[in-house]
């Protein structure tokens, strides 16, 4: 998947913050320690929200840790109970990311075989999410646009800061897909008691200049990190051997990834993620040698004799609680949009994609028909009188069928 570029220039967004409706943190600048929230702070963020009032408390109160009522009724409730707003400084293009004050805990398992059985069941749910849910960054962009048209705020920069990203099954980016999977994994609790409360969403940084510098300064660098991606995480302990289980439906990874701290079995290691058009993409996940708070995500792309290496960092020490406010919001203003249908193995079977850029309305549709087919089209071609007439007739027929 192509790594995306911001649609709104950073300088423009920063300039707009001088007169936009913004988060107001406890002070103009966030202290480094404040990127982690205590359980009390999680329930009532001290920041003043974009609507001019304190961010709403969860309607159903705090989760009772270890109690019988641990499960969430739907994905919306899961998001409401686990996500918060981040402070939005005046000179920053996005809210600042935040993590829970509580560290992720290890789920205890009695043997490797027990872990493998659990991982197989989790992988089945992961593959169902891939097959049943599209990856869609077009939908949240259009939802943002429709909300903008109906809002009295007409400066797009101002509105962007007032807007609350919407997570719906029709518009799942990596954020929505992660929460969908987390929600579905609750059903495994009849076999693995309290599993859901050990699951969490974790953050991933992709654009890193220095792995060592980033991993050593996260606690004081919240204003310079972007958190482009999220995954589902489960830390586990097999008789004293610790590991991290990761699921990444946003990047179409159809397997559970196991990262052992001792690098021994059942550590996943390198695997082929995709191989198409003489381009092979391989992934590897390992505990970072610079800090065990991070998992390194290594990507190796081979095209002929050319090999490109990419490394991202996944922060697994604490749950990420601003996935919607930071990561999904960031996705709205990225200039590469796609709507993708996958099979249960993560293979792309159909979809469309385009870049949002001035003076261009071209998009590409692809599908499978004796191999992958690609067709380039223009959005303007759907605005011709003939197409409008056809659309009107279809709408009339749909209404007749609806009220028949």
XYZ file of C-alpha atoms in Angstrom, residues 50-238:
189
model
C -13.783 21.803 20.372
C -17.405 22.332 21.325
C -16.520 24.753 24.123
C -17.190 22.389 27.008
C -15.614 19.519 28.839
C -15.510 16.291 26.829
C -18.506 14.112 27.850
C -18.019 11.421 30.455
C -18.904 7.874 29.395
C -22.626 7.337 29.932
C -22.180 3.988 31.633
C -19.346 4.959 33.922
C -15.936 3.334 34.341
C -15.245 -0.226 33.459
C -15.043 -2.420 36.549
C -11.771 -4.200 36.103
C -12.060 -7.895 36.785
C -15.841 -7.696 37.277
C -18.438 -9.773 35.441
C -19.682 -6.999 33.139
C -16.557 -6.525 31.059
C -17.989 -6.837 27.555
C -19.074 -4.004 25.287
C -22.466 -3.886 23.592
C -21.174 -2.705 20.225
C -18.162 -1.121 18.544
C -19.451 2.359 19.358
C -19.549 1.605 23.072
C -16.071 0.086 22.900
C -14.745 3.284 21.329
C -16.647 5.494 23.776
C -15.280 3.641 26.792
C -11.652 3.351 25.679
C -10.957 6.504 23.664
C -10.370 10.103 24.692
C -9.564 13.456 23.132
C -5.998 14.680 23.086
C -5.028 18.278 23.922
C -4.678 20.473 20.855
C -1.962 23.142 21.192
C -2.392 26.302 19.165
C 0.699 25.676 17.050
C 0.069 22.015 16.186
C -1.777 20.576 13.148
C -3.260 17.654 15.121
C -4.256 16.869 18.698
C -1.431 15.343 20.698
C -1.489 11.546 21.076
C -2.157 10.065 24.493
C -1.777 6.683 26.125
C -3.327 5.154 29.208
C -1.455 5.565 32.471
C -1.901 1.844 33.080
C 0.536 -0.429 31.295
C -0.735 -3.315 29.221
C -0.940 -6.494 31.284
C 0.089 -10.023 30.312
C -2.524 -12.704 29.716
C -1.387 -15.883 31.478
C -1.260 -19.141 29.522
C -0.189 -22.588 30.661
C 1.580 -23.901 27.571
C 2.664 -23.143 24.011
C -0.059 -25.428 22.679
C -2.694 -23.473 24.604
C -1.352 -20.267 23.083
C -1.397 -21.769 19.590
C -5.010 -22.847 19.994
C -5.964 -19.353 21.138
C -3.972 -17.699 18.328
C -5.728 -19.907 15.761
C -9.131 -18.777 17.026
C -8.060 -15.123 17.004
C -6.727 -15.531 13.470
C -10.076 -16.908 12.323
C -11.815 -13.777 13.615
C -9.149 -11.610 11.968
C -9.715 -13.281 8.603
C -13.466 -12.841 8.916
C -12.986 -9.124 9.491
C -10.802 -8.909 6.382
C -13.390 -10.720 4.281
C -16.508 -9.036 5.652
C -15.309 -5.453 6.135
C -13.869 -3.164 3.485
C -10.900 -0.911 4.090
C -12.353 2.503 3.301
C -10.677 5.898 3.543
C -12.983 7.406 0.920
C -16.023 7.236 3.182
C -14.634 9.223 6.101
C -13.419 11.886 3.651
C -16.909 12.209 2.117
C -18.539 12.184 5.557
C -16.257 15.040 6.572
C -17.183 16.941 3.391
C -20.939 16.454 3.888
C -20.671 17.637 7.493
C -18.665 20.661 6.351
C -21.346 21.645 3.813
C -24.045 21.571 6.494
C -22.028 23.471 9.107
C -22.033 27.277 9.455
C -18.238 27.263 9.862
C -16.988 27.817 6.315
C -13.256 28.004 6.917
C -12.183 24.401 6.281
C -9.247 24.639 8.688
C -11.486 25.877 11.481
C -14.061 23.189 10.776
C -11.398 20.472 10.719
C -10.525 21.277 14.309
C -14.170 21.368 15.373
C -15.023 18.110 13.627
C -15.350 14.828 15.497
C -14.359 11.848 13.277
C -17.148 9.321 12.711
C -16.366 5.594 12.915
C -18.986 3.487 11.120
C -18.832 -0.030 9.602
C -19.175 1.486 6.143
C -16.135 3.736 6.627
C -13.536 1.636 8.430
C -9.928 2.741 8.164
C -7.255 0.911 10.168
C -8.809 2.457 13.287
C -12.318 1.137 12.732
C -11.038 -2.273 11.640
C -8.970 -2.600 14.820
C -11.954 -1.825 17.034
C -14.190 -4.154 15.010
C -11.739 -7.008 15.594
C -11.354 -6.193 19.289
C -15.140 -6.235 19.669
C -15.471 -9.596 17.908
C -12.773 -11.198 20.035
C -15.025 -10.844 23.075
C -16.822 -13.993 21.943
C -13.713 -16.034 22.800
C -14.107 -15.284 26.501
C -16.119 -18.454 27.064
C -12.867 -20.298 26.300
C -10.406 -17.659 27.522
C -11.920 -15.811 30.511
C -11.459 -12.028 30.616
C -9.505 -12.052 27.353
C -11.098 -8.816 26.124
C -9.784 -6.720 28.997
C -6.206 -7.722 28.105
C -6.684 -6.609 24.486
C -6.002 -3.049 23.421
C -5.308 -0.838 20.438
C -1.654 0.178 20.093
C -0.091 2.958 18.045
C 2.411 2.714 15.205
C 4.747 5.376 13.880
C 5.836 4.899 10.266
C 7.898 7.963 9.369
C 10.937 7.620 11.613
C 14.356 9.063 10.880
C 16.158 7.438 13.807
C 14.819 4.305 15.526
C 17.125 4.798 18.508
C 16.250 8.455 19.030
C 12.519 7.861 18.672
C 12.401 4.897 21.053
C 14.350 6.783 23.706
C 12.405 10.049 23.621
C 8.728 9.134 23.161
C 7.787 10.402 26.611
C 8.956 13.924 25.736
C 8.177 14.024 22.017
C 4.388 13.981 21.849
C 4.318 17.208 19.829
C 6.438 15.814 16.981
C 4.925 12.361 16.424
C 1.973 11.550 14.194
C 0.810 7.983 14.935
C -0.225 7.053 11.409
C -1.443 3.538 12.141
C -2.982 1.293 14.809
C -3.079 -2.456 15.503
C -4.750 -4.795 17.984
C -2.392 -6.067 20.686
C -2.415 -8.828 23.287
C 0.536 -9.306 25.612
C 0.835 -12.839 26.948
C 2.928 -14.928 29.323
C 3.546 -18.652 28.760
